[in-house]
Amino acid sequence: MSTLEPDPRDGMVQVLDEEGGVVGDVPDLSDEEFVAMYRHMKLARHFDERAVSLQRQGRMGTYPPLSGQEGAQVGSAFALAEDDWLIPSYREHGAALVRGLPLRDTLLYWMGDERGSLIPEDANVFTPAVPIASQVPHATGMAWADKLKNGGETDKAFICYFGDGATSEGDFHEGLNFAGVFDTPTVFFCNNNQWAISVPRERQTASETLAQKAVAYGFEGVQVDGMDPLAVYKATTEALEKAKNPGEGELRPTLIEAVQYRFGAHTTADDPTVYREDEEVEEWKRKDPIPRLEKFLRNQGILDDDRVETIEESVREEVAEAIDAAESTVRPDPSTMFDHVFAEKTPEIQRQAEEFARLREEYGDEAFLEE
């Protein structure tokens, strides 16, 4: 039976338990595909740790950590076909990495360099959305446009990521309602990491699950263990296939709620110790998706100590090279921040640019760096 068919209130889809034991149908992946998924998760985790360190050292601006969410990001991105599109929020560094976005570019983006927003043409990744839920209508519109251009048919799916806090925004409801009415090939992927900054999940909604919100818009919702990359891959694969080839009487969209946890802060400007207990964090860390997948792969004879060590060494090298590349990139002139707001400067943006130039000439750049 499809993982998308049960009532989302009936329990989460799961393939691996917390110890890496098999409790569901394992996806049909080759040994090398399993290892590639594991390596991407290790790469995302190490990149995340180094990025937080860079911010703490004053070498990068505010950064949103992803540790704990690698299983959901990498597992779902691995399910995408080459022509599918990924529409992220601001935390999907791991998912974008799978799709071919260089780590250097992610670093440049969070260093305040707009060149980090120049997505490679073959990556099929939309630019990050920092405003909460603003990307949801964009994803629906992209999917609808593709469907219209192809006479109502499509061979592409569009996956849109957002957090549990986004489900309280009007853009979320408008985007999903439109998707249901116009039957767009969209997979709405909710990273329910339990906290919208300091607002806990139970303060977002009285609904038993977030996945069941899909029922109001006429399409399917599924709740999946977001710390289980294989369960995420399985559910996302089925949702993407339905988006492109729905069965008789089925609507294309799906809402996936991936239940997970962010181990770190909302961003590096946040102090999570003021609103959550260490015991809660440690309880969720016992569900960590990386050792869970590693235990499974070791039990299958796919990983051993030597291979894990080789992967970890290559991951360290790749992240170090990305940091070197980002930090050796010549910094843009501050005036370029006005160049990328609109395709052409509006009168107001032009006025601001001229005022900024006047202040720089009058006071010098050092005046802007004084505390």
Short mmCIF file of C-alpha atoms in Angstrom, two decimals:
data_model
loop_
_atom_site.label_atom_id
_atom_site.label_comp_id
_atom_site.label_asym_id
_atom_site.label_seq_id
_atom_site.Cartn_x
_atom_site.Cartn_y
_atom_site.Cartn_z
CA MET A 1 0.00 0.00 0.00
CA SER A 2 1.21 3.51 -0.76
CA THR A 3 2.58 5.49 2.15
CA LEU A 4 0.37 8.33 0.98
CA GLU A 5 -2.94 6.51 1.42
CA PRO A 6 -3.39 6.19 5.22
CA ASP A 7 -4.97 8.94 7.30
CA PRO A 8 -2.07 11.19 8.45
CA ARG A 9 -3.36 10.85 12.01
CA ASP A 10 -2.74 7.09 11.97
CA GLY A 11 1.00 7.37 12.68
CA MET A 12 4.25 8.29 11.04
CA VAL A 13 5.82 6.51 8.09
CA GLN A 14 9.04 4.87 9.26
CA VAL A 15 11.60 2.53 7.69
CA LEU A 16 14.39 2.59 10.31
CA ASP A 17 13.95 2.72 14.06
CA GLU A 18 16.23 4.82 16.25
CA GLU A 19 18.83 2.05 16.35
CA GLY A 20 18.94 1.60 12.59
CA GLY A 21 16.79 -1.53 12.65
CA VAL A 22 14.43 -2.15 9.75
CA VAL A 23 10.75 -1.63 10.60
CA GLY A 24 9.38 -0.82 7.14
CA ASP A 25 9.99 -1.40 3.44
CA VAL A 26 13.55 -0.40 2.54
CA PRO A 27 13.74 1.67 -0.68
CA ASP A 28 15.25 -0.02 -3.71
CA LEU A 29 18.60 1.78 -3.79
CA SER A 30 22.01 0.45 -4.78
CA ASP A 31 24.83 0.19 -2.25
CA GLU A 32 26.51 3.21 -3.84
CA GLU A 33 23.31 5.24 -3.64
CA PHE A 34 22.98 4.41 0.06
CA VAL A 35 26.58 5.48 0.63
CA ALA A 36 26.07 8.68 -1.38
CA MET A 37 23.07 9.56 0.80
CA TYR A 38 25.11 8.91 3.94
CA ARG A 39 28.04 10.98 2.67
CA HIS A 40 25.80 13.92 1.80
CA MET A 41 24.38 13.85 5.31
CA LYS A 42 27.88 13.78 6.83
CA LEU A 43 28.92 16.60 4.51
CA ALA A 44 25.91 18.72 5.46
CA ARG A 45 26.59 18.18 9.19
CA HIS A 46 30.28 19.08 8.97
CA PHE A 47 29.54 22.08 6.78
CA ASP A 48 26.98 23.23 9.33
CA GLU A 49 29.43 22.94 12.22
CA ARG A 50 32.09 24.89 10.34
CA ALA A 51 29.60 27.55 9.24
CA VAL A 52 28.50 28.19 12.83
CA SER A 53 32.16 28.44 13.82
CA LEU A 54 32.81 30.95 11.03
CA GLN A 55 29.96 33.13 12.25
CA ARG A 56 31.19 32.99 15.84
CA GLN A 57 34.62 34.14 14.62
CA GLY A 58 33.14 37.10 12.78
CA ARG A 59 33.96 35.63 9.36
CA MET A 60 30.34 35.30 8.25
CA GLY A 61 26.99 36.91 8.97
CA THR A 62 23.97 35.42 10.69
CA TYR A 63 23.54 31.77 9.71
CA PRO A 64 20.65 29.27 10.19
CA PRO A 65 21.98 25.87 11.38
CA LEU A 66 20.53 22.63 10.03
CA SER A 67 22.06 19.96 12.31
CA GLY A 68 19.45 17.31 13.09
CA GLN A 69 17.56 17.92 9.86
CA GLU A 70 19.98 16.20 7.45
CA GLY A 71 17.80 13.11 7.12
CA ALA A 72 14.79 15.10 5.95
CA GLN A 73 16.75 17.38 3.63
CA VAL A 74 19.01 14.82 1.99
CA GLY A 75 16.44 12.02 1.93
CA SER A 76 13.88 14.20 0.15
CA ALA A 77 16.34 15.80 -2.28
CA PHE A 78 17.64 12.37 -3.28
CA ALA A 79 14.13 11.52 -4.47
CA LEU A 80 14.07 14.35 -7.03
CA ALA A 81 14.48 13.64 -10.73
CA GLU A 82 16.91 15.73 -12.75
CA ASP A 83 14.21 18.04 -14.16
CA ASP A 84 12.34 18.54 -10.89
CA TRP A 85 12.60 21.85 -9.03
CA LEU A 86 13.51 22.63 -5.42
CA ILE A 87 12.10 25.75 -3.78
CA PRO A 88 13.81 26.25 -0.39
CA SER A 89 13.32 28.36 2.67
CA TYR A 90 16.55 29.59 4.26
CA ARG A 91 17.76 26.39 5.98
CA GLU A 92 17.92 23.87 3.11
CA HIS A 93 21.70 23.94 2.64
CA GLY A 94 21.81 20.13 2.62
CA ALA A 95 19.01 19.71 0.08
CA ALA A 96 20.48 22.37 -2.21
CA LEU A 97 23.87 20.65 -1.97
CA VAL A 98 22.34 17.41 -3.28
CA ARG A 99 20.95 19.34 -6.24
CA GLY A 100 24.35 20.75 -7.16
CA LEU A 101 24.53 24.11 -5.40
CA PRO A 102 28.21 24.56 -4.44
CA LEU A 103 29.01 24.99 -0.75
CA ARG A 104 31.07 28.05 -1.72
CA ASP A 105 27.92 29.75 -3.00
CA THR A 106 25.98 28.96 0.18
CA LEU A 107 28.80 30.54 2.18
CA LEU A 108 28.88 33.61 -0.05
CA TYR A 109 25.13 34.07 0.40
CA TRP A 110 25.43 34.12 4.20
CA MET A 111 28.49 36.36 3.94
CA GLY A 112 26.23 38.96 2.35
CA ASP A 113 27.55 38.50 -1.18
CA GLU A 114 24.71 38.53 -3.73
CA ARG A 115 26.78 36.36 -6.04
CA GLY A 116 25.79 33.55 -3.71
CA SER A 117 22.28 33.91 -5.14
CA LEU A 118 23.44 33.09 -8.67
CA ILE A 119 22.16 29.53 -8.85
CA PRO A 120 23.83 27.25 -11.45
CA GLU A 121 21.45 26.82 -14.38
CA ASP A 122 21.46 23.03 -14.17
CA ALA A 123 20.70 22.89 -10.43
CA ASN A 124 16.95 23.66 -10.64
CA VAL A 125 17.06 25.35 -7.24
CA PHE A 126 15.14 28.56 -6.54
CA THR A 127 16.76 31.28 -4.45
CA PRO A 128 16.40 31.06 -0.63
CA ALA A 129 13.35 32.67 0.97
CA VAL A 130 14.02 34.27 4.34
CA PRO A 131 10.48 35.71 4.80
CA ILE A 132 8.38 32.95 6.34
CA ALA A 133 6.19 31.04 3.83
CA SER A 134 6.61 33.56 1.01
CA GLN A 135 8.02 30.79 -1.19
CA VAL A 136 4.88 28.63 -0.94
CA PRO A 137 2.78 30.63 -3.45
CA HIS A 138 5.90 30.92 -5.64
CA ALA A 139 6.22 27.12 -5.77
CA THR A 140 2.54 26.72 -6.57
CA GLY A 141 2.80 29.32 -9.31
CA MET A 142 5.89 27.71 -10.83
CA ALA A 143 4.16 24.33 -10.89
CA TRP A 144 0.96 25.75 -12.37
CA ALA A 145 2.90 27.64 -15.05
CA ASP A 146 4.72 24.47 -16.08
CA LYS A 147 1.42 22.61 -16.27
CA LEU A 148 -0.19 25.35 -18.38
CA LYS A 149 2.76 25.47 -20.77
CA ASN A 150 2.41 21.75 -21.37
CA GLY A 151 -1.31 21.61 -22.03
CA GLY A 152 -2.27 20.36 -18.59
CA GLU A 153 0.36 17.63 -18.45
CA THR A 154 3.81 17.78 -16.86
CA ASP A 155 6.93 15.68 -16.45
CA LYS A 156 8.27 17.90 -13.66
CA ALA A 157 7.47 18.16 -9.97
CA PHE A 158 8.16 21.09 -7.65
CA ILE A 159 9.09 20.49 -4.01
CA CYS A 160 8.69 23.40 -1.61
CA TYR A 161 10.32 23.42 1.84
CA PHE A 162 9.12 25.36 4.88
CA GLY A 163 9.01 25.01 8.65
CA ASP A 164 6.17 24.35 11.08
CA GLY A 165 5.92 28.07 11.81
CA ALA A 166 5.08 28.72 8.16
CA THR A 167 1.81 26.79 8.54
CA SER A 168 0.48 29.74 10.56
CA GLU A 169 1.07 32.17 7.70
CA GLY A 170 -1.53 33.19 5.15
CA ASP A 171 0.84 32.42 2.29
CA PHE A 172 0.84 28.76 3.34
CA HIS A 173 -2.94 28.47 3.17
CA GLU A 174 -3.23 30.45 -0.06
CA GLY A 175 -0.53 28.41 -1.75
CA LEU A 176 -2.02 25.06 -0.76
CA ASN A 177 -5.58 26.11 -1.56
CA PHE A 178 -4.52 27.27 -5.02
CA ALA A 179 -2.57 24.05 -5.56
CA GLY A 180 -5.62 21.96 -4.72
CA VAL A 181 -7.99 23.94 -6.92
CA PHE A 182 -5.67 24.01 -9.94
CA ASP A 183 -4.16 20.57 -9.29
CA THR A 184 -0.53 21.66 -9.49
CA PRO A 185 2.39 19.17 -9.45
CA THR A 186 3.65 20.43 -6.08
CA VAL A 187 5.02 18.59 -3.05
CA PHE A 188 4.79 20.75 0.05
CA PHE A 189 7.48 19.60 2.47
CA CYS A 190 7.05 20.79 6.04
CA ASN A 191 10.18 20.50 8.17
CA ASN A 192 8.45 20.27 11.53
CA ASN A 193 11.48 20.81 13.78
CA GLN A 194 9.26 21.50 16.83
CA TRP A 195 10.19 25.18 17.25
CA ALA A 196 9.43 28.30 15.20
CA ILE A 197 12.24 30.28 16.79
CA SER A 198 10.91 30.20 20.39
CA VAL A 199 7.30 29.20 19.62
CA PRO A 200 6.71 25.47 20.24
CA ARG A 201 4.76 23.24 17.87
CA GLU A 202 1.73 23.07 20.19
CA ARG A 203 1.31 26.84 19.95
CA GLN A 204 1.12 26.73 16.13
CA THR A 205 -2.09 24.77 15.79
CA ALA A 206 -4.59 22.62 17.65
CA SER A 207 -4.50 20.09 14.78
CA GLU A 208 -3.27 16.66 15.80
CA THR A 209 -0.81 16.70 12.89
CA LEU A 210 0.30 19.30 10.40
CA ALA A 211 -0.06 16.76 7.59
CA GLN A 212 -3.82 16.56 8.05
CA LYS A 213 -4.14 20.21 7.01
CA ALA A 214 -3.94 18.90 3.44
CA VAL A 215 -7.43 17.44 3.82
CA ALA A 216 -8.92 20.95 3.86
CA TYR A 217 -7.47 21.57 0.41
CA GLY A 218 -8.64 18.30 -1.07
CA PHE A 219 -5.36 16.44 -1.43
CA GLU A 220 -3.28 13.94 0.51
CA GLY A 221 -1.06 14.56 3.50
CA VAL A 222 1.42 12.19 5.11
CA GLN A 223 3.41 12.38 8.33
CA VAL A 224 6.87 10.84 8.17
CA ASP A 225 9.71 10.34 10.64
CA GLY A 226 11.96 13.18 9.52
CA MET A 227 14.94 11.69 11.38
CA ASP A 228 14.69 8.59 9.17
CA PRO A 229 16.20 9.42 5.75
CA LEU A 230 14.90 6.24 4.13
CA ALA A 231 11.32 6.89 5.23
CA VAL A 232 11.62 10.46 3.94
CA TYR A 233 13.02 9.22 0.63
CA LYS A 234 10.19 6.69 0.28
CA ALA A 235 7.38 9.15 1.03
CA THR A 236 8.87 11.89 -1.16
CA THR A 237 9.44 9.52 -4.08
CA GLU A 238 5.80 8.49 -4.03
CA ALA A 239 4.60 12.09 -3.71
CA LEU A 240 6.76 13.22 -6.64
CA GLU A 241 5.52 10.37 -8.80
CA LYS A 242 1.90 11.26 -7.99
CA ALA A 243 2.60 14.90 -8.82
CA LYS A 244 3.65 13.89 -12.33
CA ASN A 245 1.44 10.85 -12.90
CA PRO A 246 -1.62 10.93 -10.63
CA GLY A 247 -3.93 7.95 -10.53
CA GLU A 248 -7.58 8.17 -11.51
CA GLY A 249 -9.36 10.52 -9.11
CA GLU A 250 -6.12 11.65 -7.45
CA LEU A 251 -4.97 15.23 -7.15
CA ARG A 252 -1.31 15.92 -7.83
CA PRO A 253 -0.28 17.87 -4.69
CA THR A 254 0.87 16.29 -1.42
CA LEU A 255 1.71 17.78 1.96
CA ILE A 256 4.53 15.92 3.73
CA GLU A 257 5.11 16.64 7.41
CA ALA A 258 8.61 15.48 8.36
CA VAL A 259 8.77 15.29 12.16
CA GLN A 260 12.29 16.17 13.28
CA TYR A 261 14.33 18.49 15.51
CA ARG A 262 16.91 21.21 15.09
CA PHE A 263 19.75 20.48 17.48
CA GLY A 264 21.11 24.02 17.42
CA ALA A 265 19.73 27.52 17.44
CA HIS A 266 17.14 28.90 15.04
CA THR A 267 19.92 31.13 13.74
CA THR A 268 23.24 32.20 15.21
CA ALA A 269 21.39 35.28 16.54
CA ASP A 270 19.20 33.03 18.71
CA ASP A 271 19.78 31.57 22.19
CA PRO A 272 17.63 28.43 22.45
CA THR A 273 18.57 27.82 26.08
CA VAL A 274 16.07 30.48 27.15
CA TYR A 275 13.06 28.59 25.79
CA ARG A 276 13.88 24.86 25.75
CA GLU A 277 15.48 22.41 28.17
CA ASP A 278 18.73 20.52 27.60
CA GLU A 279 16.92 17.26 28.40
CA GLU A 280 14.63 17.80 25.42
CA VAL A 281 17.57 18.36 23.09
CA GLU A 282 19.36 15.25 24.34
CA GLU A 283 16.22 13.14 23.91
CA TRP A 284 16.00 14.15 20.25
CA LYS A 285 19.73 13.68 19.70
CA ARG A 286 19.19 9.99 20.44
CA LYS A 287 17.17 9.96 17.20
CA ASP A 288 20.04 11.53 15.19
CA PRO A 289 19.56 10.57 11.51
CA ILE A 290 23.27 10.12 10.73
CA PRO A 291 24.17 7.33 13.19
CA ARG A 292 20.77 5.78 12.47
CA LEU A 293 21.58 5.41 8.79
CA GLU A 294 25.19 4.42 9.56
CA LYS A 295 24.06 1.57 11.81
CA PHE A 296 21.75 0.29 9.07
CA LEU A 297 24.51 0.43 6.46
CA ARG A 298 26.98 -1.32 8.78
CA ASN A 299 24.40 -4.04 9.49
CA GLN A 300 24.00 -4.50 5.72
CA GLY A 301 27.76 -4.81 5.24
CA ILE A 302 27.84 -1.64 3.13
CA LEU A 303 29.91 0.48 5.55
CA ASP A 304 32.87 -0.37 7.75
CA ASP A 305 35.38 1.63 9.77
CA ASP A 306 37.74 2.19 6.85
CA ARG A 307 35.03 3.47 4.55
CA VAL A 308 33.59 5.76 7.21
CA GLU A 309 37.06 7.19 7.87
CA THR A 310 37.59 7.77 4.15
CA ILE A 311 34.24 9.57 3.89
CA GLU A 312 34.96 11.75 6.91
CA GLU A 313 38.36 12.75 5.55
CA SER A 314 36.93 13.66 2.15
CA VAL A 315 34.14 15.65 3.80
CA ARG A 316 36.62 17.67 5.85
CA GLU A 317 38.65 18.42 2.74
CA GLU A 318 35.61 19.43 0.69
CA VAL A 319 34.33 21.85 3.33
CA ALA A 320 37.80 23.34 3.90
CA GLU A 321 38.16 23.94 0.17
CA ALA A 322 34.74 25.60 0.00
CA ILE A 323 35.63 27.93 2.88
CA ASP A 324 38.95 28.84 1.25
CA ALA A 325 37.18 29.53 -2.04
CA ALA A 326 34.54 31.73 -0.39
CA GLU A 327 36.98 33.69 1.74
CA SER A 328 39.38 34.24 -1.16
CA THR A 329 36.59 35.71 -3.29
CA VAL A 330 37.07 39.47 -3.60
CA ARG A 331 34.37 41.17 -1.58
CA PRO A 332 31.83 43.19 -3.54
CA ASP A 333 31.66 46.94 -3.16
CA PRO A 334 28.90 47.80 -0.63
CA SER A 335 27.13 49.90 -3.27
CA THR A 336 26.20 46.72 -5.16
CA MET A 337 23.54 45.96 -2.54
CA PHE A 338 21.26 48.33 -4.44
CA ASP A 339 21.82 46.56 -7.77
CA HIS A 340 19.91 43.35 -7.05
CA VAL A 341 16.67 44.51 -5.43
CA PHE A 342 14.89 44.96 -8.77
CA ALA A 343 15.89 44.29 -12.37
CA GLU A 344 16.14 48.07 -12.73
CA LYS A 345 16.51 50.53 -9.88
CA THR A 346 13.26 52.21 -8.86
CA PRO A 347 13.37 55.94 -8.07
CA GLU A 348 13.36 55.16 -4.34
CA ILE A 349 16.20 52.64 -4.62
CA GLN A 350 18.14 55.12 -6.74
CA ARG A 351 17.61 57.80 -4.08
CA GLN A 352 18.89 55.46 -1.37
CA ALA A 353 21.94 54.51 -3.47
CA GLU A 354 22.81 58.16 -3.98
CA GLU A 355 22.37 58.94 -0.28
CA PHE A 356 24.60 56.00 0.64
CA ALA A 357 27.27 57.19 -1.80
CA ARG A 358 27.13 60.69 -0.28
CA LEU A 359 27.53 59.36 3.27
CA ARG A 360 30.49 57.19 2.28
CA GLU A 361 32.20 60.13 0.65
CA GLU A 362 31.53 62.39 3.61
CA TYR A 363 32.36 60.05 6.49
CA GLY A 364 34.34 57.17 4.96
CA ASP A 365 33.61 53.47 5.17
CA GLU A 366 35.08 53.14 8.68
CA ALA A 367 32.18 55.15 10.08
CA PHE A 368 29.81 52.35 9.13
CA LEU A 369 31.86 49.81 11.11
CA GLU A 370 31.85 51.69 14.41
CA GLU A 371 29.74 50.18 17.19
#
